[in-house]
């Protein structure tokens, strides 16, 4: 017999439940559904962009499609810098199973292939919380393929590009170099980085956690490769100039040196070399002495190489003629308590003889006949005190103070190259005044086939007269006899300047210069040479710098196909005259 249950007999069930409680529960449930609906609407409609981006951050990636960097070529089309494929190795540390013996053996081989200590590799893989770490970048592509062949889980390869520099240290200061991101850091690589780099492309993809592409999404934007650029540099002239400079610096135990070769017609830079130098794609333990482009960044007092400008002004103004006599007796001259001296008492000299013998006294006597303003205007017109406009990083303008501040002794010393400063590049360009019919022409690092348009500084007659004096200075009885070259007539001026240390001049530190041109009647090239602190007992510009000038001129003119204008090499007197300091 079934017994029926009367729920009303239970005090709990029999209790009367308030109506508001059930309504409250229903309301809470309804509000919950409304909240979920609002949240769904926000996620799917109003905030869709934000959540879409968050999803893409976790799964979608924008792959950069690198542009191939443009080549740097010399004037003959030979490669100075180019890009080649390189392998960059990266890892997901948590995926590298370092506890397995076979993996440890592969890691040892991996470290050997990358030429890095095993401890350094283990240190990079030590943080297992990282999902990405660079192991080593820009390895040779063949090495990268050997690494991939090891099959180490968690070790991956990325294709990049790295630069190669076939001319090595000879052209390092011209070409410069790039960093691991393929961005220019020095030289023409830096100056024309935007032109060479091009524009990277991109590709949107979805990747898994191992970095593998699962699906491509969106439009592929192709890269725009960088443009090739052709320099004015002749790689053969550059190498020869560097080689001769290096040999001379080492032979004289000098601190360093530079050489600049300009085309006297177009203003093109055919060579710009410095020593010490460096190998652009092997820059380990690189020092500032190696990296510094001395020819354009270092300024110093040019010494006697300034005398042709002072003499040129005296001729241009009509105050003297080449045959005018100048009395330099007794080889000394006192101005406001300071004494200017020659190395010898040359007695009475012609104006031509003042340049030939490099007389400080004779140059000073001519300079003191002229207003300071005229000297300043001539020096400024020749480019002194102004930054060279060659688009090259680090170029400096030197120092030329306003003429209103010159004292008489300062005007005197500036006439023969003390009290102002210039770079070797400025000196080379300034001599285009004498090589280009009295006009100074712009210099360029880019190839040009058109004759340069110059700005007049002197008349053609004055330029011709000074060239003949420069030929005498490089000939018998002059201070630059060792500049003479087999088959070609030359003219130029040596200079020897004491280095300034603090507020005084050092008694044992010198810079030796020689700046000149060839052939003398119709100059094709201008060559400037500087040797810093020769310390092997000889320090005069005519003895240290002039021989480099001679060899560079001869080789360059031959490479240019210039016809010799002399049958034999003029005789060089054993004891050449020495220019005064």
Coordinates of C-alpha atoms in Angstrom, one line a residue:
X1 CA 0.0 0.0 0.0
X2 CA 1.4 3.3 -1.1
X3 CA 1.5 6.0 1.4
X4 CA 1.0 9.5 0.2
X5 CA 3.2 12.4 1.3
X6 CA 1.6 15.6 2.4
X7 CA 4.2 18.4 1.8
X8 CA 2.1 20.7 3.8
X9 CA 2.9 18.6 6.8
X10 CA 6.7 19.8 6.6
X11 CA 7.2 23.1 8.4
X12 CA 9.9 24.1 5.9
X13 CA 7.7 23.4 2.8
X14 CA 4.7 24.7 4.4
X15 CA 6.4 28.1 5.0
X16 CA 5.1 30.9 2.8
X17 CA 7.8 32.1 0.3
X18 CA 7.9 35.9 -0.4
X19 CA 6.9 36.7 -4.0
X20 CA 9.8 39.3 -4.4
X21 CA 12.4 36.6 -4.0
X22 CA 11.5 34.7 -7.1
X23 CA 11.2 37.9 -9.0
X24 CA 14.6 38.9 -7.8
X25 CA 16.2 35.7 -9.0
X26 CA 14.5 36.0 -12.4
X27 CA 15.7 39.6 -12.7
X28 CA 19.3 38.6 -11.8
X29 CA 19.3 35.9 -14.5
X30 CA 17.8 38.4 -17.0
X31 CA 20.4 41.0 -16.2
X32 CA 23.1 38.4 -16.7
X33 CA 21.9 37.6 -20.1
X34 CA 21.6 41.3 -20.9
X35 CA 25.2 41.8 -19.8
X36 CA 26.4 38.9 -21.9
X37 CA 24.5 40.3 -24.8
X38 CA 26.0 43.8 -24.3
X39 CA 29.5 42.3 -24.0
X40 CA 29.0 40.2 -27.1
X41 CA 27.8 43.3 -29.0
X42 CA 30.8 45.3 -27.8
X43 CA 33.2 42.5 -28.8
X44 CA 31.6 41.8 -32.1
X45 CA 30.6 45.3 -33.1
X46 CA 31.7 48.3 -31.2
X47 CA 35.1 47.1 -30.0
X48 CA 35.8 44.7 -32.8
X49 CA 38.9 46.6 -34.1
X50 CA 40.6 46.4 -30.7
X51 CA 40.0 42.7 -30.2
X52 CA 41.0 42.0 -33.8
X53 CA 44.3 43.7 -33.2
X54 CA 44.9 41.8 -30.1
X55 CA 44.3 38.5 -31.9
X56 CA 46.6 39.6 -34.7
X57 CA 49.3 40.5 -32.1
X58 CA 49.3 36.9 -30.9
X59 CA 49.1 35.1 -34.2
X60 CA 49.6 37.5 -37.2
X61 CA 53.0 39.0 -38.1
X62 CA 54.2 41.5 -40.6
X63 CA 57.3 40.0 -42.3
X64 CA 59.7 42.5 -43.6
X65 CA 60.9 41.8 -47.1
X66 CA 64.3 43.5 -47.2
X67 CA 65.4 45.5 -50.2
X68 CA 68.7 44.7 -51.7
X69 CA 71.1 47.5 -51.0
X70 CA 72.6 49.2 -54.0
X71 CA 76.2 48.7 -55.1
X72 CA 78.9 51.3 -54.8
X73 CA 81.0 51.4 -57.9
X74 CA 84.2 53.2 -58.9
X75 CA 84.4 55.4 -62.0
X76 CA 85.2 52.4 -64.2
X77 CA 82.3 50.2 -62.9
X78 CA 84.4 48.1 -60.5
X79 CA 82.6 47.1 -57.3
X80 CA 83.6 48.9 -54.1
X81 CA 80.7 47.6 -52.0
X82 CA 77.9 45.1 -52.6
X83 CA 75.4 43.0 -50.7
X84 CA 75.5 39.2 -50.5
X85 CA 73.1 36.8 -48.7
X86 CA 73.9 36.1 -45.1
X87 CA 72.6 33.7 -42.5
X88 CA 71.4 35.0 -39.1
X89 CA 70.8 32.4 -36.4
X90 CA 68.1 32.7 -33.8
X91 CA 66.5 30.4 -31.2
X92 CA 63.5 29.7 -29.0
X93 CA 65.5 28.7 -25.8
X94 CA 62.6 26.7 -24.2
X95 CA 62.5 24.4 -27.2
X96 CA 66.2 23.6 -27.2
X97 CA 66.5 20.3 -25.3
X98 CA 69.9 20.9 -23.7
X99 CA 69.6 18.0 -21.3
X100 CA 69.9 15.4 -24.1
X101 CA 73.5 14.2 -24.8
X102 CA 73.0 14.2 -28.6
X103 CA 71.7 17.8 -28.5
X104 CA 74.7 18.9 -26.4
X105 CA 77.0 17.4 -29.0
X106 CA 75.2 19.3 -31.8
X107 CA 75.4 22.5 -29.8
X108 CA 79.2 22.1 -29.5
X109 CA 79.4 21.7 -33.3
X110 CA 77.0 24.7 -33.6
X111 CA 79.4 26.9 -31.5
X112 CA 82.3 25.8 -33.6
X113 CA 80.6 26.7 -36.9
X114 CA 79.7 30.1 -35.5
X115 CA 83.2 30.7 -34.2
X116 CA 82.0 31.5 -30.7
X117 CA 82.7 29.9 -27.3
X118 CA 80.3 27.2 -26.2
X119 CA 79.9 29.0 -22.9
X120 CA 78.6 32.1 -24.8
X121 CA 76.1 30.0 -26.7
X122 CA 74.9 28.3 -23.5
X123 CA 74.5 31.7 -21.9
X124 CA 72.2 32.9 -24.8
X125 CA 70.1 29.7 -24.4
X126 CA 70.0 29.9 -20.6
X127 CA 66.7 31.9 -20.2
X128 CA 64.0 29.4 -21.1
X129 CA 61.3 32.0 -20.6
X130 CA 62.4 33.8 -23.8
X131 CA 60.6 32.9 -27.0
X132 CA 63.2 34.7 -29.2
X133 CA 67.0 35.4 -29.0
X134 CA 69.6 36.2 -31.6
X135 CA 72.5 33.8 -31.5
X136 CA 74.7 35.3 -34.2
X137 CA 74.0 37.5 -37.2
X138 CA 75.4 37.8 -40.7
X139 CA 77.3 34.5 -41.0
X140 CA 78.3 33.3 -44.4
X141 CA 75.4 31.6 -46.2
X142 CA 77.2 28.3 -46.5
X143 CA 77.8 28.2 -42.8
X144 CA 74.1 28.9 -42.2
X145 CA 73.2 25.9 -44.4
X146 CA 75.6 23.7 -42.3
X147 CA 73.8 24.9 -39.2
X148 CA 70.4 24.1 -40.6
X149 CA 71.7 20.6 -41.5
X150 CA 72.5 19.9 -37.8
X151 CA 68.7 19.8 -37.2
X152 CA 68.8 21.2 -33.6
X153 CA 65.2 21.7 -32.4
X154 CA 64.6 25.4 -31.5
X155 CA 67.5 26.8 -33.6
X156 CA 66.4 28.6 -36.8
X157 CA 67.9 30.6 -39.7
X158 CA 66.8 33.9 -41.1
X159 CA 68.1 35.2 -44.5
X160 CA 69.6 38.7 -44.4
X161 CA 72.2 40.6 -46.4
X162 CA 75.7 41.8 -45.5
X163 CA 78.1 44.1 -47.3
X164 CA 81.4 43.0 -48.9
X165 CA 84.2 45.5 -49.7
X166 CA 86.6 44.1 -52.3
X167 CA 89.1 47.0 -52.0
X168 CA 89.4 46.4 -48.2
X169 CA 91.4 48.9 -46.2
X170 CA 92.6 50.9 -49.3
X171 CA 89.2 52.4 -49.9
X172 CA 87.8 52.1 -46.3
X173 CA 87.6 55.8 -45.6
X174 CA 85.8 56.5 -48.8
X175 CA 83.2 53.7 -48.8
X176 CA 82.7 53.4 -45.1
X177 CA 80.5 50.5 -43.8
X178 CA 77.1 49.5 -42.6
X179 CA 75.9 48.0 -39.3
X180 CA 74.1 44.6 -38.8
X181 CA 70.8 46.3 -39.7
X182 CA 72.4 47.2 -43.1
X183 CA 72.3 51.0 -42.3
X184 CA 75.3 53.2 -43.3
X185 CA 77.5 54.2 -40.5
X186 CA 80.5 55.9 -42.2
X187 CA 81.7 57.2 -45.5
X188 CA 79.5 57.1 -48.6
X189 CA 77.5 54.3 -47.0
X190 CA 76.3 56.9 -44.5
X191 CA 76.2 59.9 -46.8
X192 CA 74.0 58.2 -49.4
X193 CA 72.2 55.7 -47.1
X194 CA 68.7 56.6 -48.3
X195 CA 69.6 56.3 -51.9
X196 CA 71.4 53.0 -51.4
X197 CA 69.0 51.4 -49.0
X198 CA 65.9 51.5 -51.1
X199 CA 62.6 50.7 -49.4
X200 CA 61.7 47.4 -47.6
X201 CA 58.5 45.6 -48.6
X202 CA 56.2 43.7 -46.3
X203 CA 54.0 40.6 -46.1
X204 CA 51.2 39.8 -43.5
X205 CA 51.2 36.2 -42.4
X206 CA 49.8 34.0 -39.5
X207 CA 52.5 32.1 -37.7
X208 CA 52.4 29.3 -35.1
X209 CA 54.4 29.4 -31.9
X210 CA 57.4 28.0 -33.6
X211 CA 57.6 30.9 -36.0
X212 CA 56.4 28.8 -39.0
X213 CA 54.2 30.5 -41.5
X214 CA 50.7 28.9 -41.5
X215 CA 48.9 31.3 -43.8
X216 CA 49.5 34.4 -45.8
X217 CA 46.9 37.2 -45.3
X218 CA 46.6 40.6 -46.9
X219 CA 48.5 42.1 -49.8
X220 CA 52.2 41.6 -50.4
X221 CA 54.1 44.9 -50.8
X222 CA 57.2 44.1 -52.8
X223 CA 60.5 45.8 -51.8
X224 CA 62.1 48.5 -53.8
X225 CA 65.8 47.8 -54.2
X226 CA 68.4 50.5 -53.5
X227 CA 70.0 52.3 -56.4
X228 CA 73.6 51.7 -57.5
X229 CA 75.9 54.8 -57.2
X230 CA 79.1 55.5 -59.2
X231 CA 81.8 57.4 -57.4
X232 CA 84.6 59.5 -59.0
X233 CA 87.1 57.3 -57.3
X234 CA 89.5 55.2 -59.5
X235 CA 90.1 52.1 -57.5
X236 CA 93.5 51.5 -59.1
X237 CA 94.7 55.0 -58.3
X238 CA 93.1 54.7 -54.8
X239 CA 95.0 51.4 -54.1
X240 CA 98.3 52.8 -55.4
X241 CA 98.1 56.0 -53.5
X242 CA 97.2 54.1 -50.3
X243 CA 100.1 51.7 -50.8
X244 CA 102.7 54.4 -51.3
X245 CA 101.3 56.5 -48.4
X246 CA 101.4 53.4 -46.1
X247 CA 105.0 52.6 -47.0
X248 CA 106.2 56.2 -46.4
X249 CA 104.4 56.4 -43.0
X250 CA 106.0 53.2 -41.9
X251 CA 109.4 54.1 -43.3
X252 CA 109.4 57.4 -41.4
X253 CA 107.8 55.9 -38.2
X254 CA 105.0 58.5 -38.5
X255 CA 101.8 58.7 -36.6
X256 CA 99.7 58.6 -39.8
X257 CA 99.1 60.3 -43.1
X258 CA 96.7 61.2 -46.0
X259 CA 96.7 61.7 -49.7
X260 CA 94.1 63.3 -52.0
X261 CA 94.1 63.2 -55.8
X262 CA 91.8 65.5 -57.7
X263 CA 91.0 65.8 -61.4
X264 CA 92.1 69.4 -62.2
X265 CA 89.5 69.7 -65.0
X266 CA 86.3 68.2 -63.5
X267 CA 87.0 68.5 -59.8
X268 CA 86.4 64.7 -59.3
X269 CA 88.1 63.0 -56.4
X270 CA 90.2 60.2 -57.9
X271 CA 91.6 59.0 -54.6
X272 CA 91.3 59.8 -50.9
X273 CA 93.4 57.5 -48.7
X274 CA 94.4 57.5 -45.1
X275 CA 96.8 55.4 -43.0
X276 CA 96.3 53.8 -40.6
X277 CA 93.1 52.2 -42.0
X278 CA 90.8 49.3 -41.4
X279 CA 89.0 46.5 -43.2
X280 CA 85.4 47.6 -43.4
X281 CA 83.8 44.1 -43.0
X282 CA 86.2 43.0 -40.2
X283 CA 86.0 45.8 -37.6
X284 CA 86.9 43.9 -34.4
X285 CA 89.1 46.0 -32.0
X286 CA 88.7 49.0 -34.3
X287 CA 90.4 52.2 -32.9
X288 CA 89.7 55.8 -33.5
X289 CA 93.1 56.2 -35.2
X290 CA 92.1 53.7 -37.8
X291 CA 88.5 55.0 -38.2
X292 CA 89.3 58.7 -38.5
X293 CA 89.2 60.1 -42.1
X294 CA 92.2 62.4 -41.5
X295 CA 92.1 64.0 -45.0
X296 CA 88.8 65.7 -44.3
X297 CA 88.3 65.7 -40.5
X298 CA 91.8 66.8 -39.3
X299 CA 92.8 70.5 -39.6
X300 CA 96.2 71.9 -39.0
X301 CA 98.3 74.9 -40.0
X302 CA 99.3 74.5 -43.6
X303 CA 102.7 76.2 -43.4
X304 CA 104.5 77.1 -46.6
X305 CA 101.8 75.6 -48.9
X306 CA 100.0 78.9 -48.3
X307 CA 102.8 81.1 -49.7
X308 CA 101.6 80.8 -53.4
X309 CA 98.3 82.5 -52.4
X310 CA 100.1 85.4 -50.8
X311 CA 102.4 85.8 -53.8
X312 CA 99.5 85.4 -56.1
X313 CA 97.7 88.3 -54.4
X314 CA 100.8 90.5 -54.7
X315 CA 101.0 89.8 -58.4
X316 CA 97.2 90.2 -59.0
X317 CA 97.2 93.6 -57.3
X318 CA 100.0 94.8 -59.5
X319 CA 102.3 95.6 -56.5
X320 CA 105.0 93.3 -57.9
X321 CA 106.0 91.2 -60.9
X322 CA 107.7 87.8 -61.0
X323 CA 111.1 89.5 -61.4
X324 CA 110.7 92.1 -58.7
X325 CA 113.6 92.0 -56.3
X326 CA 112.9 91.4 -52.6
X327 CA 115.7 91.8 -50.0
X328 CA 115.6 89.1 -47.4
X329 CA 118.9 90.0 -45.7
X330 CA 119.9 89.0 -43.1
X331 CA 117.4 86.1 -43.1
X332 CA 115.4 87.6 -40.1
X333 CA 112.7 90.1 -39.7
X334 CA 111.3 91.5 -36.5
X335 CA 107.6 92.6 -36.2
X336 CA 106.2 94.0 -33.0
X337 CA 108.8 92.2 -31.0
X338 CA 108.5 88.8 -32.7
X339 CA 111.2 87.5 -35.1
X340 CA 110.5 85.7 -38.3
X341 CA 113.4 83.7 -39.7
X342 CA 114.5 81.8 -42.8
X343 CA 116.7 78.7 -42.6
X344 CA 119.4 80.6 -44.5
X345 CA 120.2 84.2 -45.4
X346 CA 119.1 84.2 -49.0
X347 CA 120.0 87.9 -49.6
X348 CA 118.2 89.5 -52.5
X349 CA 115.6 87.3 -54.2
X350 CA 113.2 87.8 -57.0
X351 CA 109.5 87.1 -56.3
X352 CA 109.9 83.8 -58.1
X353 CA 112.9 83.1 -55.8
X354 CA 110.8 83.7 -52.7
X355 CA 108.6 80.8 -53.7
X356 CA 111.5 78.7 -54.9
X357 CA 113.5 79.1 -51.7
X358 CA 110.3 79.2 -49.5
X359 CA 111.4 82.4 -47.8
X360 CA 109.4 83.4 -44.8
X361 CA 111.0 86.8 -44.7
X362 CA 110.4 87.5 -48.4
X363 CA 106.7 86.4 -48.1
X364 CA 106.2 88.5 -45.0
X365 CA 107.6 91.6 -46.7
X366 CA 105.2 91.2 -49.6
X367 CA 102.3 90.5 -47.3
X368 CA 102.9 93.6 -45.2
X369 CA 102.4 95.8 -48.3
X370 CA 98.8 94.6 -48.6
X371 CA 95.7 95.4 -46.4
X372 CA 94.6 92.5 -44.2
X373 CA 91.2 92.6 -45.8
X374 CA 92.6 91.7 -49.2
X375 CA 94.5 88.7 -47.8
X376 CA 91.4 87.6 -46.0
X377 CA 89.2 87.9 -49.1
X378 CA 91.7 85.9 -51.2
X379 CA 92.1 83.2 -48.6
X380 CA 88.3 83.0 -48.2
X381 CA 87.8 82.9 -52.0
X382 CA 90.2 79.9 -52.1
X383 CA 87.9 78.0 -49.7
X384 CA 89.8 78.5 -46.4
X385 CA 87.5 78.7 -43.4
X386 CA 84.6 77.1 -45.2
X387 CA 83.3 73.6 -45.0
X388 CA 83.8 71.7 -48.3
X389 CA 80.4 71.0 -49.9
X390 CA 81.0 67.4 -50.9
X391 CA 78.2 65.7 -49.1
X392 CA 80.7 63.7 -47.1
X393 CA 80.2 63.1 -43.3
X394 CA 82.7 64.7 -41.0
X395 CA 84.1 67.3 -43.4
X396 CA 85.3 70.4 -41.5
X397 CA 86.0 74.0 -42.6
X398 CA 89.1 74.8 -40.7
X399 CA 89.7 78.2 -39.2
X400 CA 90.3 81.6 -40.7
X401 CA 89.7 84.5 -38.3
X402 CA 88.0 87.8 -39.4
X403 CA 90.7 90.2 -40.7
X404 CA 89.6 92.9 -38.3
X405 CA 91.1 90.9 -35.4
X406 CA 94.5 90.4 -37.1
X407 CA 97.5 92.0 -35.4
X408 CA 100.5 92.8 -37.6
X409 CA 102.4 89.7 -36.5
X410 CA 99.4 87.6 -37.2
X411 CA 99.0 89.0 -40.7
X412 CA 102.7 88.2 -41.2
X413 CA 102.5 84.6 -40.0
X414 CA 99.3 83.9 -41.9
X415 CA 101.1 84.9 -45.1
X416 CA 103.2 81.7 -44.8
X417 CA 100.6 79.4 -43.2
X418 CA 100.6 80.0 -39.4
X419 CA 97.5 81.3 -37.5
X420 CA 95.0 79.6 -39.8
X421 CA 94.0 75.9 -40.3
X422 CA 92.8 73.7 -43.1
X423 CA 92.3 70.1 -43.9
X424 CA 94.3 68.3 -46.6
X425 CA 91.2 68.1 -48.7
X426 CA 90.8 71.9 -48.5
X427 CA 94.5 72.3 -49.5
X428 CA 94.0 70.0 -52.6
X429 CA 90.9 71.9 -53.7
X430 CA 92.5 75.3 -53.1
X431 CA 95.2 74.5 -55.6
X432 CA 92.6 74.2 -58.4
X433 CA 93.0 78.0 -58.4
X434 CA 96.4 77.7 -60.0
X435 CA 95.5 74.6 -62.1
X436 CA 92.2 75.9 -63.6
X437 CA 93.1 79.3 -65.0
X438 CA 92.7 81.2 -61.7
X439 CA 89.3 79.6 -60.8
X440 CA 88.5 77.5 -57.8
X441 CA 86.2 74.6 -58.8
X442 CA 83.9 72.5 -56.7
X443 CA 85.1 69.0 -55.8
X444 CA 82.8 66.0 -56.0
X445 CA 82.9 62.4 -54.9
X446 CA 80.5 61.3 -57.7
X447 CA 81.5 60.6 -61.3
X448 CA 81.3 63.5 -63.7
X449 CA 82.3 63.9 -67.3
X450 CA 81.7 67.6 -67.7
X451 CA 84.4 70.2 -67.0
X452 CA 83.7 72.0 -63.7
X453 CA 82.5 75.6 -63.6
X454 CA 84.7 77.6 -61.4
X455 CA 84.7 80.9 -59.5
X456 CA 87.5 83.4 -60.4
X457 CA 90.1 84.1 -57.7
X458 CA 93.0 85.2 -59.8
X459 CA 93.4 86.1 -63.5
X460 CA 94.7 83.4 -65.8
X461 CA 97.9 85.4 -66.2
X462 CA 98.5 85.3 -62.4
X463 CA 97.7 81.6 -62.2
X464 CA 100.2 80.9 -65.0
X465 CA 102.9 83.0 -63.2
X466 CA 102.4 81.1 -59.9
X467 CA 102.5 77.7 -61.7
X468 CA 105.9 78.6 -63.1
X469 CA 107.0 79.5 -59.6
X470 CA 105.7 76.2 -58.3
X471 CA 107.6 74.4 -61.0
X472 CA 110.8 76.2 -59.8
X473 CA 110.0 75.2 -56.2
X474 CA 109.9 71.5 -57.4
X475 CA 113.0 71.9 -59.5
X476 CA 116.7 72.3 -58.9
X477 CA 117.4 74.7 -56.1
X478 CA 113.8 74.4 -54.8
X479 CA 112.5 72.8 -51.6
X480 CA 110.5 70.1 -53.4
X481 CA 113.0 68.5 -55.8
X482 CA 111.9 65.0 -54.7
X483 CA 108.5 65.7 -56.2
X484 CA 109.9 65.5 -59.8
X485 CA 108.5 62.7 -61.9
X486 CA 109.8 60.7 -64.8
X487 CA 108.2 61.9 -68.1
X488 CA 106.0 64.6 -66.6
X489 CA 106.6 68.2 -65.5
X490 CA 105.4 69.0 -62.0
X491 CA 105.0 72.0 -59.8
X492 CA 104.1 72.2 -56.2
X493 CA 104.9 73.6 -52.7
X494 CA 106.3 71.7 -49.7
X495 CA 105.4 72.7 -46.2
X496 CA 106.6 71.8 -42.7
X497 CA 104.6 72.9 -39.8
X498 CA 105.3 72.5 -36.1
X499 CA 102.4 70.9 -34.3
X500 CA 100.6 73.0 -31.7
X501 CA 100.3 71.3 -28.3
X502 CA 98.1 73.3 -26.0
X503 CA 99.0 77.0 -26.4
X504 CA 102.6 76.5 -27.6
X505 CA 104.3 74.7 -30.5
X506 CA 106.1 71.4 -30.0
X507 CA 109.8 71.4 -30.7
X508 CA 109.8 67.8 -31.9
X509 CA 106.4 67.2 -33.6
X510 CA 105.8 68.2 -37.2
X511 CA 103.5 67.7 -40.1
X512 CA 105.0 67.4 -43.5
X513 CA 103.1 68.5 -46.6
X514 CA 103.3 68.7 -50.3
X515 CA 100.7 70.0 -52.6
X516 CA 101.1 70.3 -56.4
X517 CA 100.0 69.5 -59.9
X518 CA 101.0 68.0 -63.2
X519 CA 101.7 68.4 -66.1
X520 CA 102.6 72.0 -65.3
X521 CA 101.4 73.7 -68.5
X522 CA 98.0 72.0 -68.6
X523 CA 97.4 70.4 -65.3
X524 CA 95.4 67.2 -65.3
X525 CA 95.6 66.3 -61.6
X526 CA 96.3 67.8 -58.2
X527 CA 97.9 65.7 -55.5
X528 CA 98.1 66.7 -51.8
X529 CA 100.1 64.6 -49.3
X530 CA 100.4 64.9 -45.6
X531 CA 102.5 62.8 -43.2
X532 CA 101.8 63.4 -39.5
X533 CA 104.7 63.3 -37.0
X534 CA 107.6 61.7 -39.0
X535 CA 110.1 60.6 -36.3
X536 CA 112.9 58.9 -38.2
X537 CA 115.2 61.9 -38.2
X538 CA 113.7 63.6 -41.3
X539 CA 110.6 65.7 -41.2
X540 CA 110.7 68.3 -44.0
X541 CA 107.8 68.2 -46.4
X542 CA 110.2 68.2 -49.4
X543 CA 111.8 65.0 -48.1
X544 CA 108.9 63.1 -46.5
X545 CA 105.7 64.1 -48.5
X546 CA 107.2 65.0 -51.9
X547 CA 108.3 61.4 -52.8
X548 CA 104.8 60.1 -52.3
X549 CA 103.5 63.0 -54.6
X550 CA 106.1 62.0 -57.2
X551 CA 105.1 58.3 -57.4
X552 CA 101.3 59.0 -57.2
X553 CA 101.5 61.6 -60.0
X554 CA 103.5 59.3 -62.3
X555 CA 101.2 56.3 -61.8
X556 CA 98.0 58.3 -62.0
X557 CA 98.9 60.1 -65.2
X558 CA 99.8 56.9 -66.8
X559 CA 96.5 55.3 -65.9
X560 CA 94.7 58.3 -67.3
X561 CA 96.6 57.9 -70.6
X562 CA 98.2 61.4 -70.3
X563 CA 101.1 61.8 -72.8
X564 CA 104.5 62.6 -71.1
X565 CA 105.6 66.2 -71.7
X566 CA 109.2 65.7 -70.8
X567 CA 111.9 63.4 -72.3
X568 CA 113.9 62.7 -69.2
X569 CA 113.6 63.3 -65.5
X570 CA 115.3 66.6 -64.4
X571 CA 118.3 66.2 -62.3
X572 CA 117.7 66.3 -58.6
X573 CA 120.4 68.0 -56.5
X574 CA 121.5 65.8 -53.6
X575 CA 121.0 68.5 -50.9
X576 CA 117.7 70.0 -51.6
X577 CA 116.8 73.3 -50.0
X578 CA 114.8 73.2 -46.8
X579 CA 111.7 75.2 -46.2
X580 CA 111.7 77.3 -43.0
X581 CA 109.3 76.4 -40.3

